[in-house]
One Martini backbone bead per residue (centre of mass of N, CA, C, O) as a GRO file, in nm:
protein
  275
    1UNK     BB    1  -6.840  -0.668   8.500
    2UNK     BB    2  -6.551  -0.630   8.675
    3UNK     BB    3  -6.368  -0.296   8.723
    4UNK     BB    4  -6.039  -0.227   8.750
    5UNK     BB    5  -5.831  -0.157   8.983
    6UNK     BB    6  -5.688   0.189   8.982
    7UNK     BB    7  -5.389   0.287   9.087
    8UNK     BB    8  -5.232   0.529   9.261
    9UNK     BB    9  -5.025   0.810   9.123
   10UNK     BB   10  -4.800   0.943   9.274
   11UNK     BB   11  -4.617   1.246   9.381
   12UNK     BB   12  -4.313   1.378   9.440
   13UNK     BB   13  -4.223   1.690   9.543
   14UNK     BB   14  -3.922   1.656   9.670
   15UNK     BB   15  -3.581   1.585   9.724
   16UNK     BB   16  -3.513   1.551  10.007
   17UNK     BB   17  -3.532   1.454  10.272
   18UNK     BB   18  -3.856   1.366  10.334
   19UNK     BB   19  -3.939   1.300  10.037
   20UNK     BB   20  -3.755   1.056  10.029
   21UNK     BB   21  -3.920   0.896  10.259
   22UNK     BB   22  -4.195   0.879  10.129
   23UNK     BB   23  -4.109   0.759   9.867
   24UNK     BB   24  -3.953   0.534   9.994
   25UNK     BB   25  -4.225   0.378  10.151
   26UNK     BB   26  -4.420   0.408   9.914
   27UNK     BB   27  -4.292   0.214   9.725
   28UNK     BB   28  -4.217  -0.047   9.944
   29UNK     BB   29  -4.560  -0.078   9.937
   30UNK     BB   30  -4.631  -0.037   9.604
   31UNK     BB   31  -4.659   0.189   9.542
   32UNK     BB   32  -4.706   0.443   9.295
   33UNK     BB   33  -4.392   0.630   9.283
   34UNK     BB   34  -4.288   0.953   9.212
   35UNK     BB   35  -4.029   1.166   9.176
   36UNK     BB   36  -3.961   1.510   9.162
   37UNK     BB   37  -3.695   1.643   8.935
   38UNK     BB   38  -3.527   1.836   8.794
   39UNK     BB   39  -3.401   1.887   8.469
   40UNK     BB   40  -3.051   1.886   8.525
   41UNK     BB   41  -3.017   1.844   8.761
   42UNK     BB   42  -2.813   1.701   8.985
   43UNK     BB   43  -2.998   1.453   9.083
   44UNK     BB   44  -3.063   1.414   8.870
   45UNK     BB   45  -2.777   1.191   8.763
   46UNK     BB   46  -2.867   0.952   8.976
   47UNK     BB   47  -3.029   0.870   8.715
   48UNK     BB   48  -3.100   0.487   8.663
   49UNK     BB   49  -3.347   0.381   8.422
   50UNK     BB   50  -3.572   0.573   8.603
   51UNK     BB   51  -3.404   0.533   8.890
   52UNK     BB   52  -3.412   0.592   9.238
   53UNK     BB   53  -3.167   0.529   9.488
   54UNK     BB   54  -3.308   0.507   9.817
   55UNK     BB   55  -3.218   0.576  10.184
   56UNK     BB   56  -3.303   0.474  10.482
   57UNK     BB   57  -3.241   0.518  10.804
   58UNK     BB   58  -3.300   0.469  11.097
   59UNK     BB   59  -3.613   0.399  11.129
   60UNK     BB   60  -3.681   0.153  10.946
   61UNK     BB   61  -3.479   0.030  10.761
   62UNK     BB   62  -3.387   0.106  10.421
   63UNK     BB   63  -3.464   0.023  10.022
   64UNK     BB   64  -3.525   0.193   9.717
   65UNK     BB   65  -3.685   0.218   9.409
   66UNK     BB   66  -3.754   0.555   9.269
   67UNK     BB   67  -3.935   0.670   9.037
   68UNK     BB   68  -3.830   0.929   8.798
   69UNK     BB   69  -3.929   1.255   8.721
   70UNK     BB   70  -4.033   1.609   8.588
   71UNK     BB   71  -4.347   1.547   8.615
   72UNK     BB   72  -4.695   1.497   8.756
   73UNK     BB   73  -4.912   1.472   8.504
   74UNK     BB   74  -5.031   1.171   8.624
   75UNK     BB   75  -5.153   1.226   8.898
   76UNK     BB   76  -5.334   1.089   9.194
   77UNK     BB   77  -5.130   1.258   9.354
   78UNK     BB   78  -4.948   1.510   9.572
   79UNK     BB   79  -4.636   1.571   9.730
   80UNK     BB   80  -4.534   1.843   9.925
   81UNK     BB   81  -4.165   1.846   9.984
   82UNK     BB   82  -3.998   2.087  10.013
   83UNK     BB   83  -3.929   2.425  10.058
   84UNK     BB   84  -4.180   2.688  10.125
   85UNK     BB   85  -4.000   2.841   9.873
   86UNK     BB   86  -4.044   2.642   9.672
   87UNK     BB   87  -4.326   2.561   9.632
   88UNK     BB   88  -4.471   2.723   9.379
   89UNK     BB   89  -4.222   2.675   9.173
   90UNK     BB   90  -4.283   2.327   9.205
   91UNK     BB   91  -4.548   2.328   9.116
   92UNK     BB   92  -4.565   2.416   8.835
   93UNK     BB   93  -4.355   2.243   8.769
   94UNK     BB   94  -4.514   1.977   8.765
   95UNK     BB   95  -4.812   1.978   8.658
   96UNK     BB   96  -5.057   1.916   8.790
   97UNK     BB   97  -5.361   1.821   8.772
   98UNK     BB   98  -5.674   1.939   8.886
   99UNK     BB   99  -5.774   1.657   9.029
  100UNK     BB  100  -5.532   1.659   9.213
  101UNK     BB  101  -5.424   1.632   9.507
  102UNK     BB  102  -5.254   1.861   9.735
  103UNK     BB  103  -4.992   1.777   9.960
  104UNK     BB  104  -4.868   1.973  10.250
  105UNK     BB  105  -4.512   1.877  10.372
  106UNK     BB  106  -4.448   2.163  10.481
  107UNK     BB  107  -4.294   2.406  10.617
  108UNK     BB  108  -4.530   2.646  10.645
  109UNK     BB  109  -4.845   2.582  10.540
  110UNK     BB  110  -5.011   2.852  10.646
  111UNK     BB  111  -4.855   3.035  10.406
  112UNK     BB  112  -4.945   2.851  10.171
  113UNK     BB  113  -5.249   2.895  10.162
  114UNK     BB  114  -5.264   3.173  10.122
  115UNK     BB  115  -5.101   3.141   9.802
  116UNK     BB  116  -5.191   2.864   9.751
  117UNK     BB  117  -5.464   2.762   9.608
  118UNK     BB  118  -5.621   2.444   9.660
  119UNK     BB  119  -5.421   2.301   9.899
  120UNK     BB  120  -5.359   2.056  10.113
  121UNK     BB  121  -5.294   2.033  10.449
  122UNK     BB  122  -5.035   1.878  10.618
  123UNK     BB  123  -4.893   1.727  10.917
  124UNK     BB  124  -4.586   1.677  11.075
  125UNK     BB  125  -4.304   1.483  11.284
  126UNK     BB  126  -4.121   1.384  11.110
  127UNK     BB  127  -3.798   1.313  11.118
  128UNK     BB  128  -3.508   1.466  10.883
  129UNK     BB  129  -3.188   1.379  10.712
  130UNK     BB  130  -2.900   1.447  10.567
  131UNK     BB  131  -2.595   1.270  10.404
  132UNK     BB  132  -2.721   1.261  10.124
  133UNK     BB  133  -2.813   1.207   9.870
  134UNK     BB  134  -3.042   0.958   9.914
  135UNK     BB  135  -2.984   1.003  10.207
  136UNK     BB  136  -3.146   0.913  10.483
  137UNK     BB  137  -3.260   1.023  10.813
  138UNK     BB  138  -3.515   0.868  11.030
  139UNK     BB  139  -3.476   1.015  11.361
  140UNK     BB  140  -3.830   1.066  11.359
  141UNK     BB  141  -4.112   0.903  11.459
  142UNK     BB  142  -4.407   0.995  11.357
  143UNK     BB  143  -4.683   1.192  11.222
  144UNK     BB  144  -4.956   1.192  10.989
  145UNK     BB  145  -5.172   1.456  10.903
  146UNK     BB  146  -5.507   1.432  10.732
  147UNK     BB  147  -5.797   1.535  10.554
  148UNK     BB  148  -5.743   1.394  10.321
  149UNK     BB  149  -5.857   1.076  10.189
  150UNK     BB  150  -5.689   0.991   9.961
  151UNK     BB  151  -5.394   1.085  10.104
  152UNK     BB  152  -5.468   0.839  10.348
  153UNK     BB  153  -5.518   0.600  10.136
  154UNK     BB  154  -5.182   0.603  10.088
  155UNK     BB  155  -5.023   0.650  10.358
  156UNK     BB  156  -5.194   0.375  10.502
  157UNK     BB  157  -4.999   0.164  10.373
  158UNK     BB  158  -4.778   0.286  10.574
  159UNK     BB  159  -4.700   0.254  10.843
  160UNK     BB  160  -4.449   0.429  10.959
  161UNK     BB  161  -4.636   0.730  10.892
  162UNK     BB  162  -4.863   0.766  11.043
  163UNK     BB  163  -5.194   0.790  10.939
  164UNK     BB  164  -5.416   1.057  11.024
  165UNK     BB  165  -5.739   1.133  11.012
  166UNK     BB  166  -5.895   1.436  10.973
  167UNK     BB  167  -6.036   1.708  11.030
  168UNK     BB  168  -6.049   2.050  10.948
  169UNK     BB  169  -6.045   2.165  11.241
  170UNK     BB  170  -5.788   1.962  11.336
  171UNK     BB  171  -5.588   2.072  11.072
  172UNK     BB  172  -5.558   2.372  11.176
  173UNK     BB  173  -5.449   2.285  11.497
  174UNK     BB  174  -5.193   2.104  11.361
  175UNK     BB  175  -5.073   2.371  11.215
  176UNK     BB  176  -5.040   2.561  11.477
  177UNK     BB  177  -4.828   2.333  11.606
  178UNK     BB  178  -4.608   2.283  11.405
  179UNK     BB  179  -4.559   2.626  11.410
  180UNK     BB  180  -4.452   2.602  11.643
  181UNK     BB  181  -4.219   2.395  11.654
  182UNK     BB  182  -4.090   2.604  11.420
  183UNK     BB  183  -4.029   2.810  11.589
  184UNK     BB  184  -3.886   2.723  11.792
  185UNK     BB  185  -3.678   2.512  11.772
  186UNK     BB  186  -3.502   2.599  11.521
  187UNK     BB  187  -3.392   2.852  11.612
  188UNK     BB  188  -3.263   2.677  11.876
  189UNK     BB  189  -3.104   2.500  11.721
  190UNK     BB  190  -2.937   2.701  11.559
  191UNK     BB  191  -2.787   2.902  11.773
  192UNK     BB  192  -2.645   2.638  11.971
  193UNK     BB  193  -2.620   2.372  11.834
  194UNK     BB  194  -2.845   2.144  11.832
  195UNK     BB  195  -3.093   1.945  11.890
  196UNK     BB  196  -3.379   1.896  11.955
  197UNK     BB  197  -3.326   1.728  12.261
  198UNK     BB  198  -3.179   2.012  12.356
  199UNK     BB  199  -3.363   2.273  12.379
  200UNK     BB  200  -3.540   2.219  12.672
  201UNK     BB  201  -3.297   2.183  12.924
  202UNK     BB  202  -3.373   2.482  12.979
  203UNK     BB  203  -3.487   2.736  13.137
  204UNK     BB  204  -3.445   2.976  12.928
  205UNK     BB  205  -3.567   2.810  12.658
  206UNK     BB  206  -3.854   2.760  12.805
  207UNK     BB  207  -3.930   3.029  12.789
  208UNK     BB  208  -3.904   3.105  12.526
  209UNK     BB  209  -4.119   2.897  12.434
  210UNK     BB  210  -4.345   3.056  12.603
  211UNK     BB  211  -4.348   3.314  12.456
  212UNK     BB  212  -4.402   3.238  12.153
  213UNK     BB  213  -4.650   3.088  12.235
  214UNK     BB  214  -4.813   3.349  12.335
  215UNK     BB  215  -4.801   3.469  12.087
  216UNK     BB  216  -4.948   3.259  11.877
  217UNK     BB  217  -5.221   3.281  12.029
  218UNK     BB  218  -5.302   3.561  11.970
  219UNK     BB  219  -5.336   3.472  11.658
  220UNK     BB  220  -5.483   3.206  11.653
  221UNK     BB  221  -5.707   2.933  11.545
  222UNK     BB  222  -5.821   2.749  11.877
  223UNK     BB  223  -5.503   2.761  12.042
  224UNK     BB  224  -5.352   2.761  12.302
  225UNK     BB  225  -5.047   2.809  12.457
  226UNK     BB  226  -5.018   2.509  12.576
  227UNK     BB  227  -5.086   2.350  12.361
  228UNK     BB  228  -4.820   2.439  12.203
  229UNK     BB  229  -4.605   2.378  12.399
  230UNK     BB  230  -4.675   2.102  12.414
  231UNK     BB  231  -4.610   2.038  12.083
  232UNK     BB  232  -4.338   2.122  12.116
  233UNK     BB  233  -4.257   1.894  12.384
  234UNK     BB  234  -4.321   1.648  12.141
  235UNK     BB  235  -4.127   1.693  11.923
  236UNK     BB  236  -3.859   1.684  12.107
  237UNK     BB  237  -3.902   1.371  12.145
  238UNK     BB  238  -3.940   1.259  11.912
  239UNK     BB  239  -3.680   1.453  11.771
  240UNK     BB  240  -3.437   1.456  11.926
  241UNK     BB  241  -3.193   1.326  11.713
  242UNK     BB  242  -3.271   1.564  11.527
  243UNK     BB  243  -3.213   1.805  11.272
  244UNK     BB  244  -3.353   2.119  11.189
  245UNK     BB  245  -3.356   2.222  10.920
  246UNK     BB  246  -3.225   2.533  11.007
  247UNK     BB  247  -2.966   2.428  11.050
  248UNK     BB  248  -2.901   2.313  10.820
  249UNK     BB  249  -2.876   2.518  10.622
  250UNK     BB  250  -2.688   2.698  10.788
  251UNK     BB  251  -2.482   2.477  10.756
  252UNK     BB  252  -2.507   2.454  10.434
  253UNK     BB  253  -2.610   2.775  10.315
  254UNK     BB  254  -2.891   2.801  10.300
  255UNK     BB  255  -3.217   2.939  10.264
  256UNK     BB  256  -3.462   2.974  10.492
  257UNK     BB  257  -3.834   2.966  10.656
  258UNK     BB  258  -3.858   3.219  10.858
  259UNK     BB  259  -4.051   3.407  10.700
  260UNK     BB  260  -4.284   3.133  10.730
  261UNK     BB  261  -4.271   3.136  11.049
  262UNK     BB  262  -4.235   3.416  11.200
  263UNK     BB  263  -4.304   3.600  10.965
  264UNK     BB  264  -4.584   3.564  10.935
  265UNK     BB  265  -4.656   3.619  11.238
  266UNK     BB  266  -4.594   3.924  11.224
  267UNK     BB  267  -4.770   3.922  10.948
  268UNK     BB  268  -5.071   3.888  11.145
  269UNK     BB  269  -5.042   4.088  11.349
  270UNK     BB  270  -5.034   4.336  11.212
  271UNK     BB  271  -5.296   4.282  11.043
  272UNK     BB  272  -5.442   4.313  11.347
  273UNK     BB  273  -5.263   4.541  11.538
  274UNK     BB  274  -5.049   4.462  11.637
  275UNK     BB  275  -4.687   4.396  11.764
   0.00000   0.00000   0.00000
């Protein structure tokens, strides 16, 4: 007797922009995929019947119903997909089992690996942003890096997702590129309020940005300045027409990810010794 083949129930802990367009993708491709939202949160109050209907505009439009829960305690996979200060106590609440890997789709993933042990850490460059509670644009078509397997093995159901299996060291390589783009981008398209796509329109910029990355090259393991800089300017195009996180808290009044993305870095230099 041949043992019947048992799919994979996905997790995703995060109904923001990001988490609700990766929800709402994989869902629509079949997978088994539940939305993780606080009970008697705001958003929980949109859930209808046990589904929330997520709307994704911009790249690929679509509409899906995606199961609702309040936690991933069934989770054969868990997508952590926050804001990066709330990563660890929506990580707990959310209670997924030991045995499933949790994938880290937070901007500043390599301070999330610092704090929370056990995580594995993936990189994107999709761009995404709300026009209202499970309205996503998904304004950037971008790639998912992971290095874990089964992680890839759901992503890569949906074409969409971009997702490519990577080695541990080139894991490593694209979580330094990842938080260089959000090092430079984040603050530049808060203080001057454009877009990704007008960023480095200006000599200015562009040298700011190659500042940024020549401090981050410092701290680094295994990637220079330039390779940083290239993914700065790779990601302000894919994302040319996206408005980046930090833009988007600081015009909605929430508190940003920047203790996480300068922040840490700043603290990783001190504690080499640097300035």
């Amino acid at each position: 007797m041949v043992a019947a083949v048992v799919a994979p129930i996905v997790s995703v802990v995060g109904a923001g922009a990001l988490g609700s367009m990766v929800a709402a993708r994989l869902a629509n491709a079949g997978v088994a995929t539940k939305l993780v939202l606080r009970a008697g949160s705001p958003r929980w109050r949109a859930v209808d019947d046990g589904h929330l209907r997520v709307h994704v505009s911009g790249a690929a439009p679509m509409t899906s119903f995606v199961a609702a829960a309040s936690d991933a305690a069934d989770a054969d996979v868990v997508v952590l997909a926050t804001k990066v200060w709330q990563a660890r106590d929506a990580l707990l609440a959310a209670t997924p089992p030991p045995t499933a890997p949790v994938v880290v789709l937070s901007n500043g993933a390599l301070a999330l690996l610092d704090e929370i042990p056990g995580v594995a850490a993936a990189a994107t460059t999709h761009g995404c942003f709300e026009t209202a509670a499970f309205q996503t644009t998904h304004a950037g078509a971008g790639t998912i890096w992971v290095a874990d397997a089964k992680a890839h093995g759901v992503f890569s159901r949906v074409e969409a997702l971009n997702s490519t299996l990577v080695s541990s060291d080139e894991m490593t390589a694209r979580l330094w590129r990842k938080l260089a783009a959000n090092c430079v981008l984040n603050p530049l398209t808060t203080i001057r309020r454009y877009n990704n796509g007008a960023a480095l329109a200006t000599e200015a910029d562009r040298a700011t940005a190659r500042a940024v990355v020549e401090e981050l090259a410092a701290v680094a393991d295994g990637v220079d300045a330039e390779d940083l800089y290239d993914a700065v300017v790779d990601c302000a195009a894919e994302n040319a027409e996206n408005f980046s996180s930090m833009y988007q808290d600081c015009r909605l009044g929430r508190p940003t990810e920047v203790d996480f993305l300068s922040g840490w870095v700043v603290a990783r230099a001190r504690a080499r010794g640097s300035d």
